Short mmCIF file of C-alpha atoms in Angstrom, two decimals:
data_model
loop_
_atom_site.label_atom_id
_atom_site.label_comp_id
_atom_site.label_asym_id
_atom_site.label_seq_id
_atom_site.Cartn_x
_atom_site.Cartn_y
_atom_site.Cartn_z
CA MET A 1 -11.44 18.49 14.42
CA THR A 2 -7.68 18.05 13.31
CA PRO A 3 -5.53 15.84 15.16
CA SER A 4 -2.52 17.56 16.89
CA ALA A 5 1.09 16.92 15.48
CA ASP A 6 1.97 14.47 17.75
CA GLU A 7 -1.26 12.30 17.18
CA PRO A 8 -1.39 9.28 14.58
CA ARG A 9 -3.54 10.51 11.46
CA LEU A 10 -5.37 8.62 9.38
CA PHE A 11 -4.93 8.26 5.30
CA GLU A 12 -6.25 6.93 2.62
CA CYS A 13 -4.66 5.85 -1.13
CA ALA A 14 -6.44 7.59 -3.85
CA THR A 15 -5.92 5.04 -6.14
CA CYS A 16 -6.72 1.84 -4.36
CA GLY A 17 -8.85 3.07 -1.00
CA GLY A 18 -6.31 1.73 1.12
CA ILE A 19 -5.98 3.08 4.68
CA GLY A 20 -2.78 4.22 6.56
CA ILE A 21 -2.27 5.32 10.10
CA GLY A 22 0.60 7.42 11.22
CA GLU A 23 2.24 10.52 12.25
CA ASN A 24 4.03 10.51 8.92
CA ARG A 25 2.63 10.68 5.28
CA PRO A 26 2.92 6.82 4.05
CA GLU A 27 3.19 5.90 0.50
CA CYS A 28 0.77 3.42 -1.44
CA CYS A 29 0.35 2.48 -5.33
CA GLY A 30 3.67 4.38 -5.86
CA GLN A 31 1.99 7.71 -4.56
CA PRO A 32 1.64 9.49 -1.04
CA MET A 33 -1.62 8.77 0.43
CA ALA A 34 -4.10 11.74 1.23
CA ALA A 35 -4.79 12.85 4.79
CA THR A 36 -8.49 12.07 5.41
CA GLU A 37 -10.29 15.16 6.70
CA ALA A 38 -11.96 15.23 10.06
CA THR A 39 -15.77 15.38 9.63
CA ASP A 40 -18.61 15.22 12.21
CA ALA A 41 -18.66 11.43 12.05
CA ALA A 42 -21.81 9.56 12.97
CA VAL A 43 -19.94 7.25 15.30
CA SER A 44 -19.08 8.43 18.66
CA GLU A 45 -15.63 8.38 20.37
CA PRO A 46 -15.45 4.57 21.82
CA SER A 47 -14.83 4.20 25.56
CA LEU A 48 -11.62 2.38 26.64
CA GLU A 49 -14.08 -0.39 27.96
CA THR A 50 -15.67 -0.78 24.64
CA LEU A 51 -12.43 -0.37 22.71
CA LEU A 52 -10.71 -3.28 24.77
CA GLN A 53 -14.36 -5.39 24.34
CA THR A 54 -14.34 -5.19 20.61
CA VAL A 55 -10.99 -5.00 19.44
CA PHE A 56 -9.17 -7.51 22.40
CA GLU A 57 -12.22 -9.44 23.37
CA MET A 58 -11.30 -8.28 27.11
CA SER A 59 -14.08 -8.37 29.47
CA GLY A 60 -14.21 -5.96 32.23
CA THR A 61 -12.94 -8.87 34.58
CA GLU A 62 -9.77 -9.28 32.36
CA LEU A 63 -9.23 -5.61 32.87
CA ASP A 64 -9.63 -5.83 36.43
CA VAL A 65 -7.16 -9.03 36.16
CA CYS A 66 -4.76 -6.78 33.90
CA LEU A 67 -4.41 -3.94 36.08
CA CYS A 68 -3.85 -5.98 39.11
CA VAL A 69 -0.76 -7.71 38.13
CA MET A 70 0.26 -4.20 36.51
CA GLU A 71 0.12 -2.74 40.04
CA GLY A 72 0.96 -5.75 41.58
CA GLY A 73 4.14 -6.94 40.09
CA GLU A 74 4.93 -10.79 40.13
CA LEU A 75 1.73 -12.84 40.99
CA THR A 76 0.74 -16.23 40.87
CA VAL A 77 -3.12 -17.17 39.99
CA ALA A 78 -3.72 -18.16 43.56
CA ALA A 79 -2.56 -15.24 45.04
CA LEU A 80 -4.19 -12.90 42.71
CA ALA A 81 -7.71 -14.59 42.72
CA GLU A 82 -7.37 -14.26 46.45
CA GLN A 83 -6.70 -10.09 46.05
CA ILE A 84 -9.51 -9.73 43.65
CA GLY A 85 -12.04 -12.04 44.59
CA TYR A 86 -12.34 -14.14 41.38
CA ASP A 87 -12.63 -17.68 40.82
CA ARG A 88 -9.02 -19.23 40.01
CA SER A 89 -10.20 -20.75 36.64
CA VAL A 90 -11.30 -17.21 35.93
CA VAL A 91 -8.18 -15.43 36.65
CA ALA A 92 -5.95 -17.94 34.99
CA ARG A 93 -8.09 -17.72 31.89
CA HIS A 94 -7.62 -14.03 31.66
CA LEU A 95 -4.13 -14.24 32.70
CA ASN A 96 -3.29 -16.49 29.63
CA HIS A 97 -5.21 -14.45 27.53
CA LEU A 98 -3.10 -11.55 28.35
CA ALA A 99 0.07 -13.48 28.09
CA GLU A 100 -1.03 -13.98 24.63
CA PHE A 101 -0.96 -10.46 23.75
CA GLY A 102 2.16 -9.96 25.68
CA VAL A 103 0.77 -7.60 28.35
CA VAL A 104 2.21 -10.10 30.92
CA GLU A 105 4.85 -12.58 30.97
CA LYS A 106 4.08 -15.94 32.19
CA ARG A 107 7.07 -17.79 33.61
CA ARG A 108 7.31 -21.30 35.36
CA ARG A 109 9.04 -21.31 38.83
CA ILE A 110 10.19 -24.36 40.30
CA ARG A 111 8.87 -24.55 44.04
CA PRO A 112 11.12 -25.36 46.77
CA GLU A 113 8.87 -28.06 47.99
CA GLY A 114 8.46 -29.51 44.73
CA GLY A 115 6.50 -29.17 41.70
CA HIS A 116 6.26 -25.72 40.00
CA VAL A 117 3.80 -22.59 39.74
CA TYR A 118 3.47 -20.27 36.74
CA VAL A 119 4.14 -16.59 37.82
CA TYR A 120 2.83 -13.60 35.81
CA THR A 121 4.88 -10.32 35.69
CA PRO A 122 3.69 -7.10 34.09
CA GLN A 123 5.44 -5.81 30.79
CA PRO A 124 6.64 -1.90 31.02
CA PRO A 125 3.94 0.16 30.19
CA GLU A 126 5.56 1.36 26.80
CA VAL A 127 5.76 -2.33 25.58
CA VAL A 128 1.82 -2.84 26.45
CA ARG A 129 1.09 0.36 24.84
CA GLU A 130 2.89 -1.04 21.64
CA ARG A 131 1.48 -4.69 21.80
CA LEU A 132 -1.95 -3.31 21.85
CA ARG A 133 -1.61 -0.85 19.42
CA GLY A 134 0.06 -3.35 17.08
CA GLU A 135 -3.29 -5.81 17.67
CA PHE A 136 -5.06 -2.76 17.26
CA LEU A 137 -3.84 -2.13 13.50
CA SER A 138 -4.19 -5.46 12.92
CA TRP A 139 -7.89 -5.46 13.83
CA ILE A 140 -8.11 -2.06 11.77
CA ARG A 141 -6.69 -4.04 8.54
CA LEU A 142 -9.04 -7.06 8.97
CA ALA A 143 -12.16 -4.60 9.77
CA THR A 144 -11.45 -2.87 6.58
CA ALA A 145 -10.97 -5.96 4.52
CA GLN A 146 -14.59 -6.66 5.95
CA LEU A 147 -15.89 -3.45 4.80
CA ASP A 148 -14.12 -4.22 1.05
CA ASP A 149 -15.92 -7.57 1.04
CA LEU A 150 -19.18 -6.41 2.04
CA GLN A 151 -19.02 -3.39 -0.72
CA ARG A 152 -17.85 -5.95 -3.40
CA GLU A 153 -20.84 -8.82 -2.14
CA LYS A 154 -23.40 -5.84 -2.58
CA VAL A 155 -22.03 -5.07 -5.98
CA GLU A 156 -21.96 -8.27 -7.13
CA ALA A 157 -25.20 -9.22 -5.77
CA ILE A 158 -27.05 -6.33 -7.63
CA ALA A 159 -25.00 -6.98 -10.96
CA ASP A 160 -25.92 -10.65 -10.82
CA ALA A 161 -29.79 -10.05 -9.96
CA ARG A 162 -31.81 -10.68 -13.07
CA THR A 163 -34.99 -9.18 -11.42
CA ASP A 164 -36.72 -5.96 -10.50
CA GLU A 165 -36.98 -6.76 -7.03
CA ARG A 166 -34.88 -4.78 -4.42
CA GLN A 167 -31.63 -6.61 -3.60
CA TRP A 168 -30.72 -5.28 -0.19
CA THR A 169 -32.60 -8.11 1.47
CA VAL A 170 -29.88 -10.37 0.14
CA PHE A 171 -27.86 -8.90 3.23
CA GLN A 172 -30.87 -9.58 5.84
CA GLU A 173 -30.80 -13.18 5.25
CA GLN A 174 -27.02 -13.51 5.85
#
């Protein structure tokens, strides 16, 4: 399946094995990277829920909170908790996580009767999309490094083995 012209494509460096994602052909090691060929992958397409849970550590509850803020405009923890029926501490925890991502803006507002309250306002959809995309690309970079480390560890373990025993057991013990 070939991506359409406006979809990001996956590229790989023939020299170092680095991976790039984008609409335009990136360069690595002084050469243009080669587009990877789409194959029938053994990996299934992730659902939005799986993607959010895996990459952003976002639960279904947090997604509910996020969507309610996106829909409801400026809200306090108390108002949102009442609206969606979750405990205030759960809502506050999820809102703070969403604020870390930059999906919602957290501001302190002084109350006329004294004290203060935090209000949460959604960022525009294009800002949310870009923030999540940036975090996703960071996650890909880290995941790729993990795969590179696995390969390196496997090769080093086999090379260092001074036995006729199978070395795959090294990875089962970790």
